[in-house]
Coordinates of C-alpha atoms and ligand atoms in Angstrom, one line a residue:
M10 CA 155.2 100.1 17.9
L11 CA 152.9 102.2 15.8
G12 CA 150.7 105.0 17.1
L13 CA 147.0 104.4 17.4
M14 CA 145.7 107.5 15.7
Q15 CA 143.5 107.6 12.6
D16 CA 144.7 107.4 9.1
W17 CA 144.0 110.8 7.4
Q18 CA 146.1 111.2 4.3
L19 CA 147.5 114.6 3.7
T20 CA 145.9 115.4 0.4
V21 CA 145.1 118.9 -0.8
D22 CA 141.4 118.2 -1.7
K23 CA 140.9 118.3 2.1
I24 CA 141.8 122.0 2.0
L25 CA 138.8 122.9 -0.2
D26 CA 136.6 120.4 1.7
H27 CA 137.5 122.4 4.8
A28 CA 136.9 125.8 3.2
N29 CA 133.5 124.6 2.1
A30 CA 132.6 123.2 5.5
S31 CA 134.0 126.0 7.6
F32 CA 134.0 129.2 5.4
P33 CA 131.5 128.5 2.6
R34 CA 130.5 132.2 2.3
R35 CA 133.9 133.7 2.5
E36 CA 134.5 135.7 -0.6
V37 CA 136.8 135.1 -3.5
V38 CA 137.1 138.3 -5.6
T39 CA 138.7 138.3 -9.1
R40 CA 139.6 141.1 -11.5
S41 CA 138.4 139.0 -14.4
V42 CA 140.3 138.7 -17.6
E43 CA 137.2 139.9 -19.4
G44 CA 137.4 143.1 -17.4
P45 CA 134.8 143.4 -14.6
I46 CA 135.4 142.5 -10.9
S47 CA 133.6 139.2 -10.2
R48 CA 132.6 137.8 -6.8
T49 CA 132.2 134.3 -5.6
T50 CA 132.7 132.2 -2.5
Y51 CA 134.7 129.1 -1.4
G52 CA 131.4 127.2 -1.4
N53 CA 130.8 128.0 -5.1
I54 CA 134.4 127.3 -6.0
Y55 CA 134.1 123.9 -4.2
R56 CA 131.0 122.9 -6.2
R57 CA 132.4 124.1 -9.5
A58 CA 135.7 122.4 -8.9
K59 CA 133.8 119.2 -8.5
Q60 CA 132.1 119.9 -11.9
V61 CA 135.6 120.3 -13.3
S62 CA 136.6 116.9 -12.0
N63 CA 133.5 115.3 -13.6
A64 CA 134.1 117.1 -16.9
L65 CA 137.8 115.9 -16.9
R66 CA 136.7 112.3 -16.1
E67 CA 134.2 112.5 -19.0
R68 CA 137.1 113.5 -21.3
G69 CA 139.0 110.4 -20.2
I70 CA 141.4 112.0 -17.8
K71 CA 142.6 109.5 -15.2
P72 CA 144.6 109.8 -12.0
G73 CA 148.2 110.7 -12.8
D74 CA 147.3 112.3 -16.1
R75 CA 148.7 115.9 -16.6
V76 CA 146.3 118.8 -16.9
A77 CA 147.9 122.1 -17.8
T78 CA 146.9 125.7 -17.1
L79 CA 148.3 128.8 -18.9
A80 CA 146.5 131.2 -16.8
W81 CA 146.5 134.2 -14.4
N82 CA 145.3 134.2 -10.8
T83 CA 141.5 133.9 -11.1
E84 CA 138.6 132.1 -9.5
R85 CA 138.3 129.8 -12.6
H86 CA 142.0 128.9 -12.3
L87 CA 141.4 128.0 -8.7
E88 CA 138.5 125.7 -9.7
A89 CA 140.5 124.0 -12.4
W90 CA 143.4 123.6 -10.0
Y91 CA 141.4 121.9 -7.2
G92 CA 139.2 120.0 -9.8
A93 CA 142.3 118.4 -11.3
M94 CA 144.2 117.8 -8.1
G95 CA 141.1 116.6 -6.2
M96 CA 140.5 113.7 -8.6
G97 CA 144.2 112.6 -8.6
A98 CA 145.2 114.2 -11.8
V99 CA 148.4 116.4 -11.9
L100 CA 147.9 120.1 -12.3
H101 CA 150.7 121.5 -14.4
T102 CA 151.0 125.3 -14.2
V103 CA 152.8 126.6 -17.3
N104 CA 154.6 130.0 -17.2
P105 CA 153.2 132.1 -20.0
R106 CA 156.2 134.4 -19.8
L107 CA 158.5 131.8 -21.4
F108 CA 159.1 131.8 -25.1
P109 CA 156.4 130.0 -27.1
D110 CA 158.9 127.3 -28.2
Q111 CA 159.9 126.7 -24.6
I112 CA 156.2 126.4 -23.7
A113 CA 155.6 123.9 -26.4
W114 CA 158.7 121.9 -25.3
I115 CA 157.4 121.9 -21.7
I116 CA 153.9 120.8 -22.6
N117 CA 155.2 118.0 -24.8
H118 CA 157.6 116.9 -22.1
A119 CA 154.9 116.9 -19.5
E120 CA 152.5 115.1 -21.9
D121 CA 149.6 117.3 -20.9
K122 CA 146.3 116.1 -22.2
I123 CA 144.0 119.1 -21.5
L124 CA 145.1 122.7 -21.6
F125 CA 143.1 125.4 -19.7
F126 CA 144.2 128.9 -20.9
D127 CA 143.2 132.5 -20.4
T128 CA 142.1 134.3 -23.6
T129 CA 145.0 136.6 -23.2
F130 CA 147.2 133.7 -24.3
A131 CA 145.1 132.6 -27.3
P132 CA 147.8 133.9 -29.7
I133 CA 150.4 131.7 -28.0
I134 CA 148.2 128.7 -28.2
E135 CA 147.5 129.3 -31.9
K136 CA 151.2 129.5 -32.6
I137 CA 152.2 126.4 -30.7
A138 CA 149.2 124.1 -31.2
P139 CA 150.6 122.4 -34.3
Q140 CA 153.7 121.4 -32.3
L141 CA 151.7 120.0 -29.3
K142 CA 151.6 116.2 -29.5
T143 CA 149.4 115.2 -26.5
V144 CA 146.9 117.9 -26.0
T145 CA 143.4 116.8 -27.0
T146 CA 141.3 119.7 -25.7
Y147 CA 141.9 123.4 -25.3
V148 CA 139.6 125.0 -22.7
A149 CA 139.4 128.8 -22.7
L150 CA 138.8 130.0 -19.2
T151 CA 135.8 132.1 -20.1
D152 CA 132.2 131.8 -21.4
R153 CA 130.9 131.3 -24.9
D154 CA 130.5 135.0 -25.6
H155 CA 134.2 135.7 -24.9
L156 CA 135.6 132.7 -26.8
P157 CA 138.5 133.7 -28.9
K158 CA 137.9 133.5 -32.6
G159 CA 140.9 131.5 -33.9
T160 CA 142.0 128.8 -36.2
V161 CA 142.7 126.2 -33.5
P162 CA 140.1 123.4 -33.5
H163 CA 138.8 122.1 -30.2
F164 CA 138.6 125.4 -28.4
V165 CA 135.9 125.0 -25.8
A166 CA 134.6 127.7 -23.4
Y167 CA 135.2 126.7 -19.7
E168 CA 131.5 127.5 -18.8
D169 CA 130.4 125.0 -21.5
F170 CA 133.1 122.5 -20.5
I171 CA 131.7 122.2 -16.9
H172 CA 128.0 122.9 -17.7
G173 CA 125.6 120.2 -16.7
H174 CA 128.1 118.2 -14.7
A175 CA 127.2 117.1 -11.2
Q176 CA 128.4 119.4 -8.4
D177 CA 129.6 116.4 -6.4
A178 CA 132.4 114.1 -7.3
Q179 CA 134.7 111.6 -5.5
W180 CA 137.9 113.3 -4.3
G181 CA 140.9 112.0 -2.5
G182 CA 141.1 108.4 -1.4
F183 CA 144.6 108.0 -2.7
D184 CA 148.0 107.9 -1.0
E185 CA 149.3 111.3 0.2
N186 CA 152.5 110.8 -1.8
T187 CA 150.5 110.8 -5.0
A188 CA 151.7 113.5 -7.5
C189 CA 149.6 116.6 -7.3
G190 CA 151.3 119.5 -9.2
L191 CA 154.0 120.0 -11.8
C192 CA 156.0 123.2 -12.3
Y193 CA 159.1 123.6 -14.5
T194 CA 162.1 125.6 -13.4
S195 CA 163.0 128.4 -15.7
G196 CA 165.9 126.5 -17.3
T197 CA 168.4 129.3 -17.6
T198 CA 171.0 126.5 -17.9
G199 CA 169.9 123.6 -20.1
D200 CA 166.4 122.4 -20.6
P201 CA 163.7 123.3 -18.0
K202 CA 163.3 120.6 -15.4
G203 CA 159.9 119.5 -13.9
V204 CA 159.4 119.7 -10.2
L205 CA 156.6 117.2 -9.3
Y206 CA 154.9 118.1 -6.0
S207 CA 153.0 115.5 -4.0
H208 CA 149.8 116.1 -2.1
R209 CA 151.7 115.6 1.1
S210 CA 154.5 118.1 0.2
N211 CA 152.0 120.8 -0.8
L212 CA 149.9 120.3 2.3
L213 CA 152.8 120.4 4.6
Q214 CA 154.2 123.5 2.8
A215 CA 150.9 125.3 3.2
M216 CA 150.7 124.5 7.0
A217 CA 154.4 125.6 7.4
A218 CA 153.9 128.7 5.3
N219 CA 151.0 129.9 7.5
Q220 CA 152.7 129.7 10.9
S221 CA 152.4 133.0 12.7
D222 CA 156.1 133.9 12.0
V223 CA 155.7 133.1 8.3
F224 CA 152.6 134.5 6.6
G225 CA 150.5 134.2 9.7
C226 CA 147.1 134.6 8.0
G227 CA 143.7 133.8 9.5
A228 CA 139.9 134.1 8.7
N229 CA 140.0 137.8 9.4
D230 CA 142.6 138.4 6.7
T231 CA 142.1 139.5 3.1
V232 CA 144.9 138.1 0.9
L233 CA 146.0 139.3 -2.5
P234 CA 148.5 137.0 -4.2
V235 CA 150.0 139.1 -6.9
V236 CA 152.6 136.3 -7.3
P237 CA 151.1 134.1 -10.0
M238 CA 149.9 130.5 -9.4
F239 CA 152.3 129.5 -12.2
H240 CA 155.1 130.8 -10.0
A241 CA 155.6 127.9 -7.6
N242 CA 151.9 127.7 -6.4
A243 CA 151.7 131.4 -5.8
W244 CA 154.1 130.8 -2.9
A245 CA 151.5 128.4 -1.4
I246 CA 148.8 131.0 -1.1
A247 CA 146.4 129.1 -3.3
F248 CA 146.4 126.5 -0.5
V249 CA 146.9 128.8 2.5
A250 CA 144.0 131.1 2.0
P251 CA 141.2 128.4 1.7
M252 CA 142.8 126.5 4.5
C253 CA 142.5 129.4 7.0
G254 CA 139.4 131.0 5.5
A255 CA 141.0 134.2 4.4
K256 CA 139.2 136.3 1.9
L257 CA 141.0 135.9 -1.4
V258 CA 141.5 138.6 -4.0
M259 CA 142.8 137.5 -7.4
P260 CA 144.4 140.2 -9.6
G261 CA 143.8 138.5 -13.0
A262 CA 146.0 139.9 -15.8
K263 CA 146.6 143.4 -14.4
L264 CA 149.7 143.6 -12.1
D265 CA 150.5 147.3 -12.7
G266 CA 150.7 149.8 -9.9
P267 CA 147.3 151.5 -10.3
S268 CA 145.4 148.1 -10.7
V269 CA 147.1 146.5 -7.7
Y270 CA 146.5 149.6 -5.6
E271 CA 142.9 149.7 -6.5
L272 CA 142.3 146.1 -5.3
L273 CA 144.4 146.7 -2.2
E274 CA 142.1 149.5 -1.2
T275 CA 138.7 148.6 -2.4
E276 CA 138.9 145.0 -1.1
K277 CA 140.6 146.1 2.1
V278 CA 143.6 143.7 1.7
T279 CA 145.6 143.0 4.8
F280 CA 148.3 140.7 3.3
T281 CA 149.9 140.5 -0.1
A282 CA 152.9 138.9 -1.8
A283 CA 155.0 139.4 -4.9
V284 CA 158.5 139.9 -6.4
P285 CA 160.3 143.3 -5.9
T286 CA 159.5 144.6 -9.4
V287 CA 155.7 144.6 -8.6
W288 CA 156.3 146.6 -5.5
L289 CA 158.5 149.1 -7.3
M290 CA 155.6 149.8 -9.6
L291 CA 153.2 150.1 -6.7
L292 CA 155.5 152.4 -4.7
N293 CA 155.9 154.7 -7.8
H294 CA 152.2 154.9 -8.1
L295 CA 151.7 155.8 -4.4
R296 CA 154.3 158.6 -4.7
E297 CA 152.9 159.9 -8.0
T298 CA 149.4 160.1 -6.7
N299 CA 150.2 160.9 -3.1
S300 CA 148.2 157.9 -2.0
K301 CA 148.2 155.9 1.3
L302 CA 147.8 152.2 2.1
T303 CA 144.9 152.2 4.6
T304 CA 144.4 148.5 5.3
L305 CA 147.5 146.6 4.3
K306 CA 149.5 145.2 7.2
R307 CA 152.1 142.8 5.8
V308 CA 153.8 142.3 2.4
A309 CA 155.8 139.2 1.6
I310 CA 158.6 139.9 -0.9
G311 CA 160.9 137.3 -2.5
G312 CA 162.1 135.8 -5.8
S313 CA 165.0 138.2 -5.6
A314 CA 166.5 140.2 -2.8
V315 CA 164.4 143.0 -1.3
P316 CA 166.0 146.4 -2.3
E317 CA 166.7 148.6 0.7
A318 CA 164.6 151.4 -0.7
V319 CA 161.6 149.2 -1.0
L320 CA 162.0 148.0 2.6
R321 CA 162.3 151.5 3.9
A322 CA 159.4 152.8 1.9
F323 CA 156.9 150.1 3.0
E324 CA 157.9 150.2 6.6
D325 CA 158.8 153.8 7.3
D326 CA 156.6 155.7 4.8
Y327 CA 153.5 153.5 4.6
G328 CA 153.6 151.5 7.9
V329 CA 153.5 148.1 6.2
E330 CA 155.6 145.3 7.6
V331 CA 157.9 143.7 5.0
I332 CA 158.4 139.9 5.2
H333 CA 161.5 139.0 3.2
A334 CA 161.2 135.4 1.9
W335 CA 163.7 133.2 0.0
G336 CA 162.9 130.0 -1.8
M337 CA 162.8 128.3 -5.1
T338 CA 160.5 126.1 -7.2
E339 CA 162.2 123.0 -5.9
M340 CA 161.3 124.0 -2.3
S341 CA 157.5 124.4 -3.0
P342 CA 158.8 127.2 -2.7
I343 CA 159.5 128.8 0.7
G344 CA 162.8 128.1 2.5
T345 CA 163.6 131.1 4.8
I346 CA 161.6 133.9 6.1
G347 CA 162.8 137.2 7.5
K348 CA 160.6 137.7 10.5
M349 CA 162.6 139.1 13.4
L350 CA 163.6 137.5 16.7
P351 CA 163.4 139.3 20.0
E352 CA 167.1 140.1 19.8
S353 CA 166.5 142.0 16.5
Y354 CA 163.5 143.9 17.8
A355 CA 165.7 145.1 20.7
A356 CA 168.3 146.4 18.2
D357 CA 168.5 149.9 16.8
R358 CA 166.7 150.7 13.5
E359 CA 169.7 150.5 11.3
T360 CA 170.7 147.1 12.6
Q361 CA 167.1 146.0 12.1
I362 CA 167.2 147.1 8.5
K363 CA 170.4 145.2 7.9
T364 CA 168.8 142.1 9.4
K365 CA 165.6 142.5 7.4
L366 CA 167.6 142.7 4.2
K367 CA 169.0 139.2 4.9
Q368 CA 166.9 136.4 3.4
G369 CA 165.8 135.1 6.8
R370 CA 165.7 132.1 9.0
A371 CA 164.8 128.6 8.1
M372 CA 161.0 127.9 8.3
F373 CA 159.9 124.8 10.2
T374 CA 160.2 121.8 7.7
V375 CA 163.4 123.2 6.2
E376 CA 166.8 122.1 7.3
M377 CA 169.8 124.0 5.8
K378 CA 173.5 124.3 6.0
I379 CA 176.4 125.9 4.1
I380 CA 179.3 123.8 2.8
D381 CA 182.5 124.3 0.9
D382 CA 183.4 122.5 -2.4
A383 CA 184.6 119.4 -0.4
G384 CA 181.3 119.2 1.4
V385 CA 182.7 120.4 4.7
E386 CA 180.2 122.5 6.8
K387 CA 181.0 126.2 7.2
P388 CA 180.5 128.1 10.5
H389 CA 177.4 130.2 11.2
D390 CA 179.3 133.4 11.9
G391 CA 177.7 135.6 9.3
K392 CA 181.0 135.9 7.4
A393 CA 182.0 132.5 6.1
F394 CA 180.0 131.7 2.9
G395 CA 179.4 128.4 1.2
R396 CA 177.0 126.5 -1.0
L397 CA 173.5 126.5 0.5
V398 CA 172.0 123.0 0.7
V399 CA 168.6 122.0 2.1
K400 CA 166.4 119.1 3.2
G401 CA 162.8 118.8 4.0
P402 CA 159.4 117.2 3.2
S403 CA 158.7 119.9 0.5
V404 CA 162.1 119.8 -1.1
A405 CA 162.5 118.0 -4.5
R406 CA 164.2 114.6 -4.4
A407 CA 164.3 114.1 -8.1
Y408 CA 163.0 115.9 -11.2
F409 CA 160.2 114.6 -13.5
K410 CA 161.5 111.9 -15.8
N411 CA 164.8 111.9 -13.9
A412 CA 166.1 115.0 -15.5
G413 CA 169.4 116.2 -14.0
A414 CA 169.8 112.9 -12.1
R415 CA 173.0 112.6 -9.9
N416 CA 172.7 109.0 -8.8
E417 CA 171.4 105.7 -10.0
K418 CA 168.1 106.2 -8.2
G419 CA 167.5 109.2 -10.4
E420 CA 167.8 111.7 -7.5
C421 CA 169.2 115.2 -7.9
L422 CA 170.8 115.2 -4.4
E423 CA 174.2 115.4 -2.8
A424 CA 175.6 112.2 -1.4
D425 CA 174.2 113.0 2.1
G426 CA 170.7 113.6 0.8
Y427 CA 170.8 117.4 0.7
F428 CA 169.6 119.4 -2.3
D429 CA 172.0 122.0 -3.6
T430 CA 170.1 125.2 -4.1
G431 CA 172.7 126.7 -6.4
D432 CA 172.9 129.7 -4.1
V433 CA 175.9 130.8 -2.0
A434 CA 175.2 132.2 1.4
T435 CA 176.3 133.1 4.9
I436 CA 174.4 132.2 8.1
D437 CA 174.8 134.3 11.2
P438 CA 174.8 133.2 14.8
L439 CA 171.0 134.0 15.1
G440 CA 170.3 131.8 12.1
Y441 CA 169.6 134.6 9.5
M442 CA 170.8 133.4 6.1
Q443 CA 172.0 135.9 3.5
I444 CA 172.5 135.1 -0.1
T445 CA 175.9 136.3 -1.4
D446 CA 175.7 134.9 -4.9
R447 CA 174.5 132.3 -7.3
A448 CA 177.1 129.5 -7.2
K449 CA 177.8 129.9 -10.9
D450 CA 178.4 133.7 -10.4
V451 CA 180.8 133.5 -7.5
I452 CA 184.3 134.5 -8.4
K453 CA 187.0 131.9 -7.5
S454 CA 190.3 133.8 -6.9
G455 CA 193.3 131.7 -5.8
G456 CA 191.0 129.1 -4.2
E457 CA 189.0 131.8 -2.3
W458 CA 185.5 133.0 -3.1
I459 CA 184.6 136.6 -3.9
S460 CA 180.9 137.5 -3.8
S461 CA 179.9 139.4 -7.0
I462 CA 176.6 140.6 -5.3
D463 CA 178.5 142.3 -2.4
I464 CA 180.7 144.3 -4.8
E465 CA 177.7 145.2 -7.0
N466 CA 175.7 146.4 -4.0
F467 CA 178.4 148.9 -3.1
A468 CA 179.2 149.9 -6.6
V469 CA 175.7 151.1 -7.3
G470 CA 176.3 153.7 -4.6
A471 CA 179.1 155.3 -6.5
E472 CA 178.4 158.6 -8.2
G473 CA 177.0 158.3 -11.7
V474 CA 176.4 154.5 -11.6
A475 CA 172.9 153.3 -12.7
C476 CA 173.6 149.6 -12.6
A477 CA 176.6 147.5 -11.8
A478 CA 177.5 143.9 -12.5
V479 CA 180.6 141.9 -11.5
I480 CA 181.8 138.8 -13.3
G481 CA 184.9 136.6 -13.0
V482 CA 187.4 136.9 -15.9
A483 CA 190.2 134.4 -16.5
H484 CA 193.5 135.2 -14.9
P485 CA 196.8 133.3 -15.3
K486 CA 197.8 133.5 -11.7
W487 CA 194.5 133.6 -9.7
D488 CA 192.3 131.6 -12.1
E489 CA 189.7 134.3 -12.0
R490 CA 189.6 138.0 -11.0
P491 CA 186.6 140.3 -10.7
L492 CA 185.7 142.7 -13.6
L493 CA 183.2 145.5 -12.7
I494 CA 180.9 146.4 -15.5
I495 CA 179.0 149.7 -15.1
E496 CA 176.0 151.2 -16.8
P497 CA 176.3 154.9 -16.1
K498 CA 173.4 157.2 -15.3
P499 CA 172.3 159.3 -18.3
G500 CA 174.9 162.0 -19.0
A501 CA 177.3 160.6 -16.4
Q502 CA 180.8 159.3 -17.1
P503 CA 182.2 157.8 -13.9
T504 CA 185.9 156.8 -14.3
R505 CA 187.7 153.6 -13.2
D506 CA 189.7 155.5 -10.5
Q507 CA 186.6 157.3 -9.1
V508 CA 184.7 154.0 -8.7
L509 CA 187.6 152.1 -7.2
K510 CA 188.3 154.9 -4.8
Y511 CA 184.7 154.7 -3.7
L512 CA 185.0 151.0 -3.1
D513 CA 188.2 151.3 -1.2
G514 CA 187.6 150.5 2.5
K515 CA 184.1 149.1 1.8
I516 CA 185.3 145.7 0.6
A517 CA 188.4 143.5 1.3
K518 CA 191.5 144.6 -0.7
W519 CA 191.7 141.3 -2.5
W520 CA 188.1 141.7 -3.6
M521 CA 188.9 144.9 -5.5
P522 CA 187.9 144.6 -9.1
D523 CA 190.9 144.3 -11.4
D524 CA 189.3 146.6 -13.9
V525 CA 186.2 148.7 -14.5
V526 CA 184.4 149.1 -17.9
L527 CA 181.4 151.2 -18.9
V528 CA 178.7 149.7 -21.1
E529 CA 175.6 151.4 -22.5
K530 CA 173.2 148.8 -21.1
I531 CA 173.6 145.9 -18.8
P532 CA 171.5 143.0 -20.2
L533 CA 168.6 141.8 -18.1
G534 CA 167.0 138.3 -18.2
A535 CA 163.3 137.4 -18.6
T536 CA 162.7 137.9 -14.8
G537 CA 164.5 141.2 -14.6
K538 CA 167.7 139.8 -13.0
I539 CA 171.1 140.8 -14.5
N540 CA 171.9 138.3 -17.3
K541 CA 175.4 137.3 -16.3
L542 CA 175.5 134.6 -18.9
A543 CA 175.3 137.2 -21.6
L544 CA 177.9 139.4 -19.9
R545 CA 180.3 136.4 -19.5
E546 CA 179.8 135.7 -23.3
Q547 CA 180.4 139.4 -24.1
F548 CA 183.6 139.6 -22.1
K549 CA 184.9 136.1 -22.6
D550 CA 188.0 137.3 -24.5
Y551 CA 188.6 140.3 -22.2
T552 CA 192.2 140.6 -20.9
L553 CA 192.6 142.2 -17.5
P554 CA 195.5 144.7 -17.2
S555 CA 196.6 142.6 -14.2
A556 CA 196.6 139.5 -16.3
Q557 CA 199.0 141.0 -18.8
A558 CA 201.3 142.0 -16.0
A559 CA 201.3 138.5 -14.5
E560 CA 202.2 136.9 -17.8
Ligands
ADP30 P1 161.3 131.9 -8.1 O1 160.5 131.4 -9.2 O2 160.7 132.1 -6.8 O3 162.3 133.0 -8.5 P2 163.1 130.1 -9.0 O4 163.2 128.6 -8.6 O5 162.9 130.5 -10.3 O6 162.2 130.6 -7.9 O7 164.4 130.8 -8.5 C1 164.9 130.6 -7.3 C2 166.2 131.5 -7.1 O8 165.8 132.9 -7.0 C3 166.8 131.2 -5.8 O9 167.7 130.1 -5.8 C4 167.6 132.5 -5.5 O10 168.8 132.5 -6.3 C5 166.7 133.5 -6.1 N1 165.9 134.1 -5.0 C6 164.7 133.8 -4.5 N2 164.3 134.6 -3.5 C7 165.3 135.4 -3.2 C8 165.6 136.4 -2.3 N3 164.7 136.8 -1.3 N4 166.8 137.1 -2.3 C9 167.7 136.7 -3.2 N5 167.5 135.8 -4.2 C10 166.4 135.1 -4.2

C-alpha cells in the first residue's frame, strides 16, 4: 500500500525558490574578483539565476547538457549554478588548481557546452581552448568593462550574456533522480573520474548536513564557505545557506589569512568551513597581528585531518568550536562529523581533544563499516582497523560514463553494495571513526596491517624532525616493512637511533620502522598532502638492513 501524501520531487531549484519566498532580502556578500565588496540578496540571485536559465536555453542548452564553471565562490557563480541546475542542465564545477592539460581532458570528457570562468583563469582558457572539442561559448563572470583582452573568440561578458532575458523561467518539473551536478575526483591514480550528483542526492545531503549536530545553521547565522564550490559543492554550503536563510559571505579569489580575517570580522561571520591549510594561514595572521575573532562561533574543518595545534588554538585561544568533518567527492561530500556526545562532554579535556581529533561519527544518511580484505566486518573497539566502506542516498553508485566499473551494471561498488572509500579506519564503541591510513599507503607486514599515519604522527614529535613520512618497502620475509623518511628542521641532524628510541614504547614493537633515512625535502602533492607515490618511486630499490639479514 502506498502512502497518500503529495508528490514533491526533491529537486534543488526548490531551495532557491524557498530562499526567494522566505528570505528574499537576506544578504549575499562577495569579495568580487574585480576587487570591491559587492552586496546582493537571495531575491536578486533568484531572478538573475532565472535569466541565466533563459540565456542558456537561447544558446541551445537542453536538460542533461553539461555547463561548466571554472570559478571562485561568488554571487555570479551561485547564479550560474542555480540557473543551470534549475532548468535541468548539469552544472560541472571544474577545479582550476589542476594542470591545464587535466582541465582540458576533464572538459572534453564531460562534453561541456558552455564554460563560465572567472577572469583570473583567462590565461588557462586561452591555453586550452584549442584542445576543447565541445565548448561553444566562453562566458567571463564579469561585465563588459572587465572582459579579458585575449585571443580566444566567443568570450562574452556574463552581464551581457544574461542582459535582457526574462527574470522568470520554468524550473524543475523533472524527476528527482535527474542529474544535477558533476565533479571530478582529483585522479591521483589513473584518469580523473566524474561523480554525477542527482537533485535528490544533493537535496538530501543539504538537509543532512544542516542537522543541529552537523553544521546546524539557521537564519540568524552568517556563513563563509572558504571551501570552494568546485570542491564537492563547497561541502553542501551552496545549498545549505539559501535553504535555511543564512547570510552568505563569498570570499572570491582571496583565501589568505588577512583577507579571510577581514571578511570574518566585517561581515560578522558565525560559521565557516575550509581545509586545515586555510586555518593555519588565518591562525598565523591572528598571532602576528594579535587579533581576536569576535563573532565566529563554529568552524568546520575537513579534507585532511585536523592538526592538534589548530584544534587547540581555535578552541582554547579563540573560543571557536571546531567541527571535524570527513568525507569525499563521492559522498557529496560529508560522511562523518566530530560533534561530541554527552559521554565525551563529561570527559576531561585531554580525552575530549583525543575524541575531537578523530574524524567523527556517521551523519544521518550515511551507513559505514570497517572490513578486512576478505570482506569480514571488524569490531568497533577503537583498535581494530579495516577498509572503510559506506552506503547512503548521497554516495556514488557509479562514475560518469562507467569509469572504474566493478560489475556488469557499471557500478563501482563492492558485492554487497557498499562503496569502498579507499580509507582505512578504526571505529570506537561510541561510533567515532578515525582514519589510520589510505588503503594504498597501509603497510602489510606478515599479513598484518601497520598504519603509516600513526607512526608519522609520533615521529614528528621527535627532536629535530620537521616532517615525517612512512612507506612500505619490500621485504623477503614479511612482504613489506616500514621505512621512516624524515625531513629535519633547519640545522638539525636527528640520528636513526635517536628517533627509534623516541618511538620506543609509543608504538607496538613490530611497528618499529626497520630503517630511518633523512631527506632534504619530503615531496607534497597539489593539495598539500605528502606525496607517497613519489616517495615510493624514489625508494623503490631501497634495501632495508633487515632485508639483507633475512636473505
Ligand atoms: P576532498 O576533496 O574533500 O579532499 P577528495 O574526494 O578529494 O575529497 O578526498 C577525500 C579523501 O580525503 C578521503 O578519502 C580522505 O582520505 C581524505 N580526508 C578527507 N577528510 C579528512 C579528514 N577529516 N581527516 C583525514 N583525511 C581526510
